[in-house]
Short mmCIF file of C-alpha atoms and ligand atoms in Angstrom, two decimals:
data_model
loop_
_atom_site.label_atom_id
_atom_site.label_comp_id
_atom_site.label_asym_id
_atom_site.label_seq_id
_atom_site.Cartn_x
_atom_site.Cartn_y
_atom_site.Cartn_z
CA UNK A 1 2.40 14.70 -20.87
CA UNK A 2 0.43 15.12 -17.50
CA UNK A 3 2.57 16.77 -13.77
CA UNK A 4 2.59 14.07 -11.73
CA UNK A 5 -0.33 16.13 -9.05
CA UNK A 6 -3.08 16.59 -12.31
CA UNK A 7 -1.57 12.66 -12.97
CA UNK A 8 -2.62 11.23 -9.22
CA UNK A 9 -5.86 14.33 -9.85
CA UNK A 10 -7.12 11.84 -13.44
CA UNK A 11 -7.18 9.11 -11.79
CA UNK A 12 -8.82 9.91 -8.73
CA UNK A 13 -11.31 11.18 -10.39
CA UNK A 14 -10.93 7.60 -12.73
CA UNK A 15 -11.47 6.31 -9.88
CA UNK A 16 -14.64 6.98 -8.41
CA UNK A 17 -15.93 7.34 -12.67
CA UNK A 18 -15.83 4.80 -13.45
CA UNK A 19 -16.40 2.49 -9.72
CA UNK A 20 -13.44 2.34 -8.13
CA UNK A 21 -13.15 4.70 -4.95
CA UNK A 22 -16.02 6.47 -3.60
CA UNK A 23 -14.77 10.18 -1.61
CA UNK A 24 -16.42 8.21 2.27
CA UNK A 25 -20.32 10.15 2.70
CA UNK A 26 -20.27 12.09 -0.15
CA UNK A 27 -23.34 14.08 -0.16
CA UNK A 28 -22.34 15.07 3.38
CA UNK A 29 -18.94 16.68 1.60
CA UNK A 30 -16.61 13.89 2.35
CA UNK A 31 -15.16 12.50 5.86
CA UNK A 32 -11.43 13.38 5.30
CA UNK A 33 -8.68 10.68 4.05
CA UNK A 34 -11.66 7.97 4.54
CA UNK A 35 -13.14 6.41 1.23
CA UNK A 36 -15.66 3.77 0.27
CA UNK A 37 -14.98 1.33 -2.37
CA UNK A 38 -16.67 1.01 -4.60
CA UNK A 39 -18.53 -2.36 -7.18
CA UNK A 40 -15.56 -2.59 -9.03
CA UNK A 41 -12.72 -1.08 -6.71
CA UNK A 42 -13.82 -4.21 -4.20
CA UNK A 43 -13.17 -6.43 -7.09
CA UNK A 44 -9.15 -5.37 -7.51
CA UNK A 45 -9.45 -4.88 -3.46
CA UNK A 46 -10.31 -8.31 -2.22
CA UNK A 47 -7.69 -9.94 -5.63
CA UNK A 48 -5.53 -7.86 -4.47
CA UNK A 49 -6.35 -9.91 -0.68
CA UNK A 50 -6.48 -13.31 -2.53
CA UNK A 51 -3.62 -13.31 -4.66
CA UNK A 52 -0.93 -11.83 -0.53
CA UNK A 53 -3.24 -14.75 0.44
CA UNK A 54 -1.97 -18.08 -1.60
CA UNK A 55 1.29 -16.98 -0.94
CA UNK A 56 1.65 -16.10 2.38
CA UNK A 57 -1.02 -18.23 3.41
CA UNK A 58 -2.19 -21.13 1.46
CA UNK A 59 1.14 -21.97 -0.77
CA UNK A 60 3.02 -22.16 2.31
CA UNK A 61 2.62 -25.49 4.68
CA UNK A 62 5.43 -22.16 7.38
CA UNK A 63 2.85 -20.34 8.16
CA UNK A 64 -1.76 -19.45 9.65
CA UNK A 65 -4.12 -17.23 8.72
CA UNK A 66 -5.82 -15.55 11.71
CA UNK A 67 -9.12 -13.02 12.04
CA UNK A 68 -8.68 -11.36 15.24
CA UNK A 69 -10.85 -8.16 17.36
CA UNK A 70 -10.51 -4.92 16.23
CA UNK A 71 -11.45 -4.47 19.32
CA UNK A 72 -8.95 -5.38 21.62
CA UNK A 73 -7.65 -5.01 25.59
CA UNK A 74 -6.22 -2.05 26.65
CA UNK A 75 -3.25 -3.71 28.11
CA UNK A 76 -2.85 -4.57 25.10
CA UNK A 77 -1.31 -1.08 23.95
CA UNK A 78 0.15 -0.18 26.65
CA UNK A 79 2.94 -3.17 26.14
CA UNK A 80 3.38 -2.94 22.68
CA UNK A 81 4.15 0.63 24.04
CA UNK A 82 1.49 2.52 21.04
CA UNK A 83 0.05 4.58 24.59
CA UNK A 84 3.30 6.15 24.76
CA UNK A 85 5.08 5.63 21.74
CA UNK A 86 3.09 6.03 18.80
CA UNK A 87 2.94 9.92 18.22
CA UNK A 88 3.77 11.80 15.87
CA UNK A 89 5.46 15.95 16.74
CA UNK A 90 2.98 17.94 14.96
CA UNK A 91 2.12 22.50 14.43
CA UNK A 92 0.32 24.50 14.09
CA UNK A 93 0.55 27.71 11.60
CA UNK A 94 -1.92 30.47 13.53
CA UNK A 95 -3.05 32.14 10.60
CA UNK A 96 -3.80 29.98 8.15
CA UNK A 97 -4.50 27.35 11.19
CA UNK A 98 -3.81 24.31 9.66
CA UNK A 99 -1.91 21.30 11.34
CA UNK A 100 0.93 19.80 10.12
CA UNK A 101 3.48 16.58 10.68
CA UNK A 102 6.57 18.91 12.42
CA UNK A 103 9.28 16.13 10.74
CA UNK A 104 6.91 15.45 6.96
CA UNK A 105 8.00 19.90 7.39
CA UNK A 106 12.02 19.61 7.93
CA UNK A 107 11.40 16.28 5.69
CA UNK A 108 10.06 18.27 2.81
CA UNK A 109 12.66 21.33 4.24
CA UNK A 110 15.01 19.12 3.08
CA UNK A 111 14.29 17.60 -0.32
CA UNK A 112 13.74 21.08 -1.15
CA UNK A 113 18.08 20.86 -0.76
CA UNK A 114 17.87 17.13 -2.77
CA UNK A 115 15.84 18.20 -5.72
CA UNK A 116 18.29 21.40 -6.03
CA UNK A 117 21.34 19.40 -5.57
CA UNK A 118 19.90 17.14 -9.10
CA UNK A 119 19.74 19.91 -10.73
CA UNK A 120 22.97 21.22 -10.45
CA UNK A 121 23.87 17.46 -11.29
CA UNK A 122 21.65 17.11 -14.72
CA UNK A 123 22.36 21.16 -15.73
CA UNK A 124 26.63 19.98 -15.74
CA UNK A 125 25.00 16.37 -17.34
CA UNK A 126 23.85 18.73 -19.91
CA UNK A 127 26.86 21.31 -20.37
CA UNK A 128 30.14 18.50 -20.49
CA UNK A 129 27.68 15.84 -22.56
CA UNK A 130 30.13 12.38 -22.96
CA UNK A 131 33.01 13.60 -21.38
CA UNK A 132 30.35 13.89 -17.58
CA UNK A 133 31.95 13.03 -14.61
CA UNK A 134 29.12 12.60 -12.20
CA UNK A 135 30.48 11.07 -9.10
CA UNK A 136 33.62 13.79 -9.54
CA UNK A 137 30.75 16.18 -10.13
CA UNK A 138 29.27 15.72 -7.42
CA UNK A 139 32.76 15.33 -4.97
CA UNK A 140 33.77 18.84 -5.70
CA UNK A 141 31.21 20.93 -6.29
CA UNK A 142 30.93 23.94 -4.61
CA UNK A 143 27.81 24.67 -4.95
CA UNK A 144 26.44 20.44 -4.73
CA UNK A 145 29.61 20.36 -1.40
CA UNK A 146 27.19 22.90 -0.10
CA UNK A 147 24.60 22.07 -0.41
CA UNK A 148 25.18 18.37 0.90
CA UNK A 149 26.31 19.99 4.11
CA UNK A 150 23.12 21.32 4.90
CA UNK A 151 21.21 18.91 4.23
CA UNK A 152 23.73 17.20 6.94
CA UNK A 153 24.00 19.20 9.49
CA UNK A 154 20.26 19.84 9.42
CA UNK A 155 20.21 15.26 9.58
CA UNK A 156 23.07 15.78 12.63
CA UNK A 157 20.43 18.12 14.55
CA UNK A 158 17.04 17.16 13.68
CA UNK A 159 16.99 13.73 14.04
CA UNK A 160 18.71 13.54 17.05
CA UNK A 161 16.26 16.66 19.43
CA UNK A 162 13.38 13.70 18.16
CA UNK A 163 14.73 11.04 19.53
CA UNK A 164 15.69 13.16 22.75
CA UNK A 165 11.93 14.32 22.35
CA UNK A 166 13.66 18.16 22.80
CA UNK A 167 10.26 19.96 20.84
CA UNK A 168 11.57 23.16 21.78
CA UNK A 169 14.57 22.31 19.49
CA UNK A 170 12.51 21.34 16.34
CA UNK A 171 10.29 24.26 16.55
CA UNK A 172 14.11 25.84 16.91
CA UNK A 173 14.70 23.80 14.22
CA UNK A 174 11.42 25.12 12.10
CA UNK A 175 11.85 29.08 12.15
CA UNK A 176 16.20 29.26 11.42
CA UNK A 177 15.52 27.06 8.77
CA UNK A 178 12.76 29.87 7.93
CA UNK A 179 10.15 27.07 6.94
CA UNK A 180 6.74 29.13 5.95
CA UNK A 181 3.88 27.24 5.40
CA UNK A 182 2.31 26.20 2.08
CA UNK A 183 -1.03 27.68 1.65
CA UNK A 184 -0.24 30.81 4.85
CA UNK A 185 3.28 31.38 4.02
CA UNK A 186 3.57 33.01 7.35
CA UNK A 187 6.14 31.37 9.46
CA UNK A 188 3.88 32.21 11.63
CA UNK A 189 4.04 28.76 14.26
CA UNK A 190 2.47 27.25 17.14
CA UNK A 191 5.52 24.55 19.48
CA UNK A 192 4.90 21.66 19.11
CA UNK A 193 3.55 18.66 20.62
CA UNK A 194 3.06 14.88 20.01
CA UNK A 195 -0.30 13.34 18.94
CA UNK A 196 -1.38 10.49 19.21
CA UNK A 197 -2.96 8.61 16.52
CA UNK A 198 -5.32 6.09 18.04
CA UNK A 199 -8.62 6.41 17.37
CA UNK A 200 -10.46 5.97 20.82
CA UNK A 201 -13.59 5.00 22.15
CA UNK A 202 -15.69 3.51 24.98
CA UNK A 203 -17.64 0.18 26.02
CA UNK A 204 -20.09 -0.13 28.25
CA UNK A 205 -23.32 0.85 27.68
CA UNK A 206 -23.48 3.52 30.51
CA UNK A 207 -21.07 5.81 31.02
CA UNK A 208 -19.48 5.59 34.47
CA UNK A 209 -18.53 1.94 33.83
CA UNK A 210 -17.32 2.40 30.43
CA UNK A 211 -13.78 2.02 30.09
CA UNK A 212 -12.26 3.54 26.99
CA UNK A 213 -10.45 1.46 24.58
CA UNK A 214 -8.66 2.19 21.26
CA UNK A 215 -8.81 0.71 17.85
CA UNK A 216 -6.30 -0.53 16.36
CA UNK A 217 -3.73 1.05 14.96
CA UNK A 218 -2.26 -2.47 13.70
CA UNK A 219 -3.25 -5.80 13.01
CA UNK A 220 -0.30 -7.16 14.13
CA UNK A 221 -0.69 -7.12 17.76
CA UNK A 222 -3.19 -9.19 17.11
CA UNK A 223 -1.33 -12.13 16.13
CA UNK A 224 1.36 -11.37 19.01
CA UNK A 225 -1.71 -11.89 21.63
CA UNK A 226 -2.55 -14.73 20.31
CA UNK A 227 1.12 -17.07 19.81
CA UNK A 228 0.64 -19.74 22.46
CA UNK A 229 -3.58 -20.00 20.72
CA UNK A 230 -2.39 -21.22 17.75
CA UNK A 231 1.02 -21.84 18.01
CA UNK A 232 -0.43 -24.97 19.62
CA UNK A 233 -3.63 -25.71 17.94
CA UNK A 234 -2.12 -25.35 14.33
CA UNK A 235 0.85 -27.19 15.89
CA UNK A 236 3.15 -24.99 14.46
CA UNK A 237 6.64 -25.49 14.98
CA UNK A 238 9.34 -22.39 14.37
CA UNK A 239 10.13 -20.85 12.47
CA UNK A 240 6.21 -20.17 11.54
CA UNK A 241 4.47 -16.90 10.52
CA UNK A 242 0.45 -15.95 11.58
CA UNK A 243 -0.35 -13.88 8.82
CA UNK A 244 -4.09 -11.73 9.08
CA UNK A 245 -6.00 -8.65 6.83
CA UNK A 246 -7.63 -6.74 8.19
CA UNK A 247 -8.44 -3.31 8.95
CA UNK A 248 -6.70 -1.34 11.05
CA UNK A 249 -7.67 2.66 12.55
CA UNK A 250 -4.30 6.23 12.73
CA UNK A 251 -5.91 9.66 13.02
CA UNK A 252 -3.34 11.04 11.35
CA UNK A 253 -2.34 14.54 11.26
CA UNK A 254 -0.86 14.74 6.90
CA UNK A 255 -4.43 13.22 5.46
CA UNK A 256 -4.26 14.82 2.37
CA UNK A 257 -3.59 11.49 0.07
CA UNK A 258 -5.92 10.02 -1.27
CA UNK A 259 -5.32 5.60 -0.87
CA UNK A 260 -2.25 6.86 0.29
CA UNK A 261 -2.83 7.68 3.71
CA UNK A 262 -6.17 7.36 5.28
CA UNK A 263 -7.33 7.35 8.96
CA UNK A 264 -9.34 4.14 7.83
CA UNK A 265 -7.03 1.96 6.47
CA UNK A 266 -6.80 -2.58 5.88
CA UNK A 267 -3.19 -4.07 6.86
CA UNK A 268 -1.52 -7.66 4.98
CA UNK A 269 0.02 -8.34 7.96
CA UNK A 270 2.30 -11.04 8.59
CA UNK A 271 4.49 -12.31 11.97
CA UNK A 272 7.02 -14.65 10.94
CA UNK A 273 8.38 -16.41 14.69
CA UNK A 274 11.66 -18.07 14.83
CA UNK A 275 15.11 -18.87 17.72
CA UNK A 276 16.98 -15.81 18.44
CA UNK A 277 20.32 -14.75 16.75
CA UNK A 278 18.59 -16.25 13.54
CA UNK A 279 16.01 -13.10 13.20
CA UNK A 280 19.16 -11.22 10.92
CA UNK A 281 18.88 -14.46 8.53
CA UNK A 282 14.87 -14.38 7.90
CA UNK A 283 14.72 -10.77 8.20
CA UNK A 284 16.83 -11.24 4.79
CA UNK A 285 15.06 -14.13 3.36
CA UNK A 286 11.91 -11.50 3.68
CA UNK A 287 13.06 -9.08 1.22
CA UNK A 288 13.57 -10.79 -0.78
CA UNK A 289 11.24 -12.34 -0.50
CA UNK A 290 8.61 -10.10 -0.48
CA UNK A 291 9.80 -7.56 -2.94
CA UNK A 292 10.19 -11.17 -5.74
CA UNK A 293 5.46 -11.25 -5.08
CA UNK A 294 5.79 -7.59 -6.28
CA UNK A 295 7.53 -7.95 -9.08
CA UNK A 296 5.11 -10.63 -9.65
CA UNK A 297 2.65 -8.51 -9.80
CA UNK A 298 3.60 -7.72 -13.18
CA UNK A 299 4.48 -4.37 -12.67
CA UNK A 300 8.21 -2.53 -13.93
CA UNK A 301 11.11 -3.75 -10.94
CA UNK A 302 12.30 0.33 -11.27
CA UNK A 303 9.22 0.51 -9.56
CA UNK A 304 10.68 -0.27 -6.49
CA UNK A 305 13.53 0.19 -4.17
CA UNK A 306 14.76 -0.78 -0.67
CA UNK A 307 14.84 2.19 1.72
CA UNK A 308 17.03 0.60 4.83
CA UNK A 309 15.78 2.88 8.45
CA UNK A 310 18.26 4.62 9.88
CA UNK A 311 15.42 5.55 12.06
CA UNK A 312 13.93 2.75 13.92
CA UNK A 313 10.75 2.73 16.06
CA UNK A 314 11.14 1.43 19.23
CA UNK A 315 10.39 -2.03 18.96
CA UNK A 316 12.74 -3.06 16.05
CA UNK A 317 16.70 -4.01 15.28
CA UNK A 318 16.20 -3.71 11.68
CA UNK A 319 13.84 -2.67 8.93
CA UNK A 320 13.16 -1.97 5.34
CA UNK A 321 10.61 -0.32 3.27
CA UNK A 322 9.39 -1.68 -0.26
CA UNK A 323 8.91 2.16 -1.06
CA UNK A 324 6.87 2.65 -5.26
CA UNK A 325 6.28 5.17 -7.56
CA UNK A 326 3.02 6.82 -6.51
CA UNK A 327 2.53 10.45 -8.66
CA UNK A 328 4.18 11.51 -5.10
CA UNK A 329 6.68 10.17 -5.32
CA UNK A 330 8.26 6.87 -3.92
CA UNK A 331 7.25 6.67 -1.31
CA UNK A 332 7.02 3.61 1.38
CA UNK A 333 4.42 0.38 0.71
CA UNK A 334 5.22 -2.62 2.82
CA UNK A 335 7.45 -2.21 5.85
CA UNK A 336 9.91 -5.69 6.55
CA UNK A 337 10.99 -5.01 10.13
CA UNK A 338 13.05 -6.96 12.82
CA UNK A 339 10.73 -7.20 15.64
CA UNK A 340 12.93 -8.86 18.05
CA UNK A 341 11.21 -10.08 21.44
CA UNK A 342 9.74 -6.57 21.67
CA UNK A 343 6.15 -7.75 21.38
CA UNK A 344 5.68 -11.14 23.67
CA UNK A 345 8.44 -10.46 25.70
CA UNK A 346 6.87 -7.31 26.97
CA UNK A 347 3.59 -9.50 27.11
CA UNK A 348 5.01 -11.66 29.06
CA UNK A 349 5.60 -8.97 31.54
CA UNK A 350 2.31 -6.58 31.35
CA UNK A 351 0.17 -10.02 31.13
CA UNK A 352 1.44 -12.12 33.16
CA UNK A 353 1.32 -15.23 31.24
CA UNK A 354 4.00 -17.16 30.67
CA UNK A 355 4.69 -16.99 25.87
CA UNK A 356 7.90 -18.48 25.66
CA UNK A 357 8.43 -21.80 23.14
CA UNK A 358 10.19 -24.82 23.84
CA UNK A 359 12.15 -25.90 21.14
CA UNK A 360 13.05 -29.41 20.91
CA UNK A 361 15.78 -29.66 18.69
CA UNK A 362 17.95 -27.56 21.05
CA UNK A 363 15.65 -28.53 23.99
CA UNK A 364 15.88 -24.61 25.40
CA UNK A 365 12.52 -22.40 25.84
CA UNK A 366 12.73 -18.97 25.09
CA UNK A 367 10.57 -16.64 23.88
CA UNK A 368 10.90 -16.57 20.18
CA UNK A 369 11.98 -13.42 17.99
CA UNK A 370 9.88 -12.22 15.28
CA UNK A 371 10.78 -10.44 11.78
CA UNK A 372 7.41 -8.65 10.19
CA UNK A 373 5.78 -8.31 6.93
CA UNK A 374 3.73 -5.20 6.90
CA UNK A 375 2.02 -4.33 3.36
CA UNK A 376 -1.13 -1.77 3.31
CA UNK A 377 -3.78 -2.72 1.44
CA UNK A 378 -4.65 0.25 -0.07
CA UNK A 379 -1.53 1.06 -0.43
CA UNK A 380 -1.17 -1.94 -3.24
CA UNK A 381 -4.44 -0.93 -4.49
CA UNK A 382 -3.34 2.60 -5.75
CA UNK A 383 0.00 1.29 -6.55
CA UNK A 384 -1.54 -1.30 -8.41
CA UNK A 385 -4.10 1.41 -9.89
CA UNK A 386 -1.89 4.39 -10.77
CA UNK A 387 0.62 1.89 -12.66
CA UNK A 388 -2.60 0.70 -14.67
CA UNK A 389 -3.66 4.20 -15.67
CA UNK A 390 -2.50 5.50 -19.16
CA UNK A 391 -4.32 7.70 -22.04
CA UNK A 392 -3.40 5.98 -25.43
CA UNK A 393 -3.32 7.40 -28.97
CA UNK A 394 -5.10 5.15 -31.83
CA UNK A 395 -3.38 5.24 -34.99
CA UNK A 396 -6.73 7.16 -36.62
CA UNK A 397 -6.37 10.49 -33.72
CA UNK A 398 -8.70 9.28 -31.51
CA UNK A 399 -8.17 9.21 -28.03
CA UNK A 400 -9.05 6.10 -25.72
CA UNK A 401 -7.43 6.02 -20.99
CA UNK A 402 -6.85 2.07 -20.52
CA UNK A 403 -6.11 0.79 -17.06
CA UNK A 404 -3.68 -2.22 -18.03
CA UNK A 405 -4.86 -3.59 -14.37
CA UNK A 406 -2.84 -7.44 -14.63
CA UNK A 407 -5.21 -9.98 -15.50
CA UNK A 408 -4.97 -11.91 -12.28
CA UNK A 409 -6.09 -8.35 -10.54
CA UNK A 410 -8.58 -7.66 -13.55
CA UNK A 411 -11.49 -6.46 -11.40
CA UNK A 412 -14.34 -7.98 -14.28
CA UNK A 413 -11.60 -10.48 -16.54
CA UNK A 414 -14.25 -10.83 -19.03
CA UNK A 415 -16.76 -8.96 -21.08
CA UNK A 416 -20.16 -10.68 -22.68
CA UNK A 417 -21.02 -7.99 -25.36
CA UNK A 418 -24.15 -9.09 -27.24
CA UNK A 419 -23.68 -6.82 -31.05
CA UNK A 420 -27.18 -5.76 -31.21
CA UNK A 421 -29.84 -6.36 -28.64
CA UNK A 422 -32.36 -8.21 -31.22
CA UNK A 423 -32.30 -10.91 -33.50
CA UNK A 424 -31.18 -13.73 -30.10
CA UNK A 425 -27.94 -12.04 -29.52
CA UNK A 426 -28.90 -11.24 -25.82
CA UNK A 427 -29.69 -15.29 -25.34
CA UNK A 428 -27.00 -16.81 -26.49
CA UNK A 429 -24.84 -13.44 -25.30
CA UNK A 430 -26.41 -14.99 -21.98
CA UNK A 431 -25.61 -18.67 -22.15
CA UNK A 432 -22.06 -17.91 -23.03
CA UNK A 433 -22.10 -15.92 -19.62
CA UNK A 434 -23.49 -18.49 -17.72
CA UNK A 435 -21.30 -20.56 -18.77
CA UNK A 436 -18.81 -18.76 -17.25
CA UNK A 437 -19.42 -16.76 -14.37
CA UNK A 438 -18.54 -19.10 -11.32
CA UNK A 439 -15.44 -19.21 -13.49
CA UNK A 440 -15.46 -15.80 -13.73
CA UNK A 441 -15.71 -12.46 -12.30
CA UNK A 442 -18.40 -11.82 -16.16
CA UNK A 443 -19.94 -8.11 -16.82
CA UNK A 444 -22.78 -8.05 -19.52
CA UNK A 445 -23.50 -5.56 -20.89
CA UNK A 446 -26.18 -4.58 -24.36
CA UNK A 447 -26.64 -1.78 -24.77
CA UNK A 448 -24.49 1.42 -26.81
CA UNK A 449 -21.91 0.59 -29.94
CA UNK A 450 -19.99 -2.43 -29.98
CA UNK A 451 -16.69 0.61 -30.08
CA UNK A 452 -17.70 2.68 -26.57
CA UNK A 453 -18.63 -0.99 -25.00
CA UNK A 454 -15.08 -1.81 -26.06
CA UNK A 455 -13.64 1.83 -23.97
CA UNK A 456 -16.26 1.92 -21.18
CA UNK A 457 -13.94 -2.03 -20.84
CA UNK A 458 -10.50 -0.15 -21.51
CA UNK A 459 -11.16 2.08 -18.67
CA UNK A 460 -12.82 -0.67 -16.56
CA UNK A 461 -9.68 -2.89 -17.18
CA UNK A 462 -11.37 -5.67 -18.56
CA UNK A 463 -8.62 -7.45 -19.87
CA UNK A 464 -10.84 -9.42 -22.62
CA UNK A 465 -14.60 -8.57 -23.88
CA UNK A 466 -16.09 -11.40 -25.67
CA UNK A 467 -18.49 -9.78 -28.78
CA UNK A 468 -21.81 -12.06 -30.22
CA UNK A 469 -22.95 -11.62 -33.47
CA UNK A 470 -25.58 -12.53 -36.26
CA UNK A 471 -22.32 -15.45 -37.84
CA UNK A 472 -22.45 -16.97 -34.34
CA UNK A 473 -26.24 -18.17 -34.00
CA UNK A 474 -24.89 -19.76 -37.48
CA UNK A 475 -21.17 -21.51 -36.57
CA UNK A 476 -20.82 -20.62 -32.68
CA UNK A 477 -17.25 -18.83 -33.60
CA UNK A 478 -17.33 -15.10 -31.00
CA UNK A 479 -15.08 -13.22 -31.54
CA UNK A 480 -12.15 -12.48 -28.36
CA UNK A 481 -10.35 -8.46 -27.70
CA UNK A 482 -7.24 -8.26 -25.84
CA UNK A 483 -7.95 -4.98 -23.97
CA UNK A 484 -3.77 -4.53 -24.54
CA UNK A 485 -3.25 -4.39 -28.01
CA UNK A 486 -6.73 -4.47 -29.35
CA UNK A 487 -6.28 -7.54 -31.51
CA UNK A 488 -9.25 -9.67 -32.06
CA UNK A 489 -9.46 -12.86 -33.38
CA UNK A 490 -12.47 -15.28 -33.70
CA UNK A 491 -12.67 -18.55 -31.97
CA UNK A 492 -15.49 -21.05 -31.36
CA UNK A 493 -17.40 -20.95 -27.93
CA UNK A 494 -15.89 -24.93 -27.33
CA UNK A 495 -12.78 -22.83 -26.92
CA UNK A 496 -14.00 -20.81 -24.20
CA UNK A 497 -12.65 -20.94 -21.34
CA UNK A 498 -9.87 -23.36 -22.20
CA UNK A 499 -8.47 -19.65 -23.99
CA UNK A 500 -9.61 -17.63 -20.28
CA UNK A 501 -7.63 -20.06 -17.81
CA UNK A 502 -4.46 -19.69 -19.81
CA UNK A 503 -4.85 -15.66 -20.25
CA UNK A 504 -6.55 -14.89 -17.34
CA UNK A 505 -5.10 -18.28 -14.92
CA UNK A 506 -7.31 -19.13 -12.57
N1 LIG B 601 2.83 -3.36 11.81
C1 LIG B 601 3.97 -2.58 11.83
C2 LIG B 601 2.93 -1.45 11.25
O1 LIG B 601 1.89 -0.87 11.61
P1 LIG B 601 3.35 0.62 9.23
O2 LIG B 601 4.43 0.90 8.75
O3 LIG B 601 2.80 1.18 10.88
O4 LIG B 601 3.96 -0.57 10.38
C3 LIG B 601 2.23 -1.00 7.67
O5 LIG B 601 2.54 0.44 8.51
C4 LIG B 601 2.24 -0.78 6.02
O6 LIG B 601 0.70 -0.33 6.24
C5 LIG B 601 2.59 0.53 5.44
O7 LIG B 601 3.39 -0.34 4.70
C6 LIG B 601 2.19 1.34 4.64
O8 LIG B 601 1.31 0.19 3.74
C7 LIG B 601 0.36 1.81 5.93
N2 LIG B 601 -0.05 2.22 6.35
C8 LIG B 601 0.24 2.56 7.41
N3 LIG B 601 0.07 3.43 7.24
C9 LIG B 601 -1.10 4.00 7.08
C10 LIG B 601 -2.59 4.48 6.39
N4 LIG B 601 -2.58 5.90 6.98
N5 LIG B 601 -2.96 4.94 5.39
C11 LIG B 601 -3.24 3.76 4.35
N6 LIG B 601 -1.78 2.25 4.14
C12 LIG B 601 -1.51 2.93 6.00
#
């Protein structure tokens, strides 16, 4: 069994070999934390987008869509708080010249202590067997208690220091804990500094006239500044939502985790506008709805968990993450945030334009409160990909790699394979392909033995293969093979559409 790190490397290599994801500008040795999607990656990405859009916009009458520009007026980011508060504390190791997020260094240190506790508990569980009382052990074992206290002491000091922006104390804590650079092994640290994550560029052709503008770090602000345009033009009544899918950019400090943390990525966000005072009801509603959506992808429930935030972003009065168990551990996949009236209020103040809604039911004007659902498209892609990857030993002793991507998301739904390249089989296969291609993304392949082609389709994640053989020319029957069970069934060509509709949906 591969370790998680090995598994992650295998998935990254597989994604490249099978045309899912390539490093950006690879012939120039790549660009850190930027990736390109290949021929099959783009299909999977589009299918995830469509799945999200259908459930969040098309199937609902209380949410409408939007597509706003990446460039926005620079004051947007002043009002939203991103110019002043969208920072990560960073620290450099003077020996390795590597840069780290100071908060990640401390949080990783805490994780190591938590690991020690878990090891202690597991050891005791083995020793005591069935009589083991885990709760009592955790509450009374001196070593566990000592480590829990250590964690508590660190948290009591660390989070308030971050809150006060006391970066001197953050550095002191890193030194006192004896945290070393994972590369150089040294404790030779620079001071901790705040680092703004927004990319900026110039707009305008002449240098002196050019204005500094930002590449948006979230798509949400495009929704907020268009709140009244959308509400009036689409005649929406509160409660209602506005959804959009689009690129976002962040100059991430720690950016070595493939699609998990990228500098250019895509978000699928929805802002739900509600009456002030009703936001907690909607916050709970959206937490449940979004978890249901994830489970509907066909990924097991134990791969997900909620993580409610103790430390809230500057705009939120409640926030929870849906975390997914990636090969690098449980990490944030989606955020559900109760953003209060912070954003609309700030834009009203900075723009001087009223951003209020007149509620006929209560005969009152107000700035709506907002509950946001924000999911990373690339992280969802990574979740689907990493959950799908499996290596199997078969009964005959051979091995195969399969991407068990749920059929409704799979890039290619069906492969059409003439058994050999002659005797009229390719023509017959071409006819079938032509009859299916308007409804399903098909893939035609005539090279190699049929066994090799099946293996290739398994590794690509294609749920069904249809083989055309000599018998087909006589009786119009084909073989349909299931990727997961490898079972083969003989069906008539006239049944293919119906079978696929049942298995893949449309
Ligand atoms: N509008 C709220 C917002 O942007 P966030 O928690 O910063 O909240 C939302 O981001 C989601 O965007 C995350 O849950 C994650 O899936 C995705 N995301 C954020 N930063 C990312 C990055 N550097 N690379 C890939 N996905 C990222």
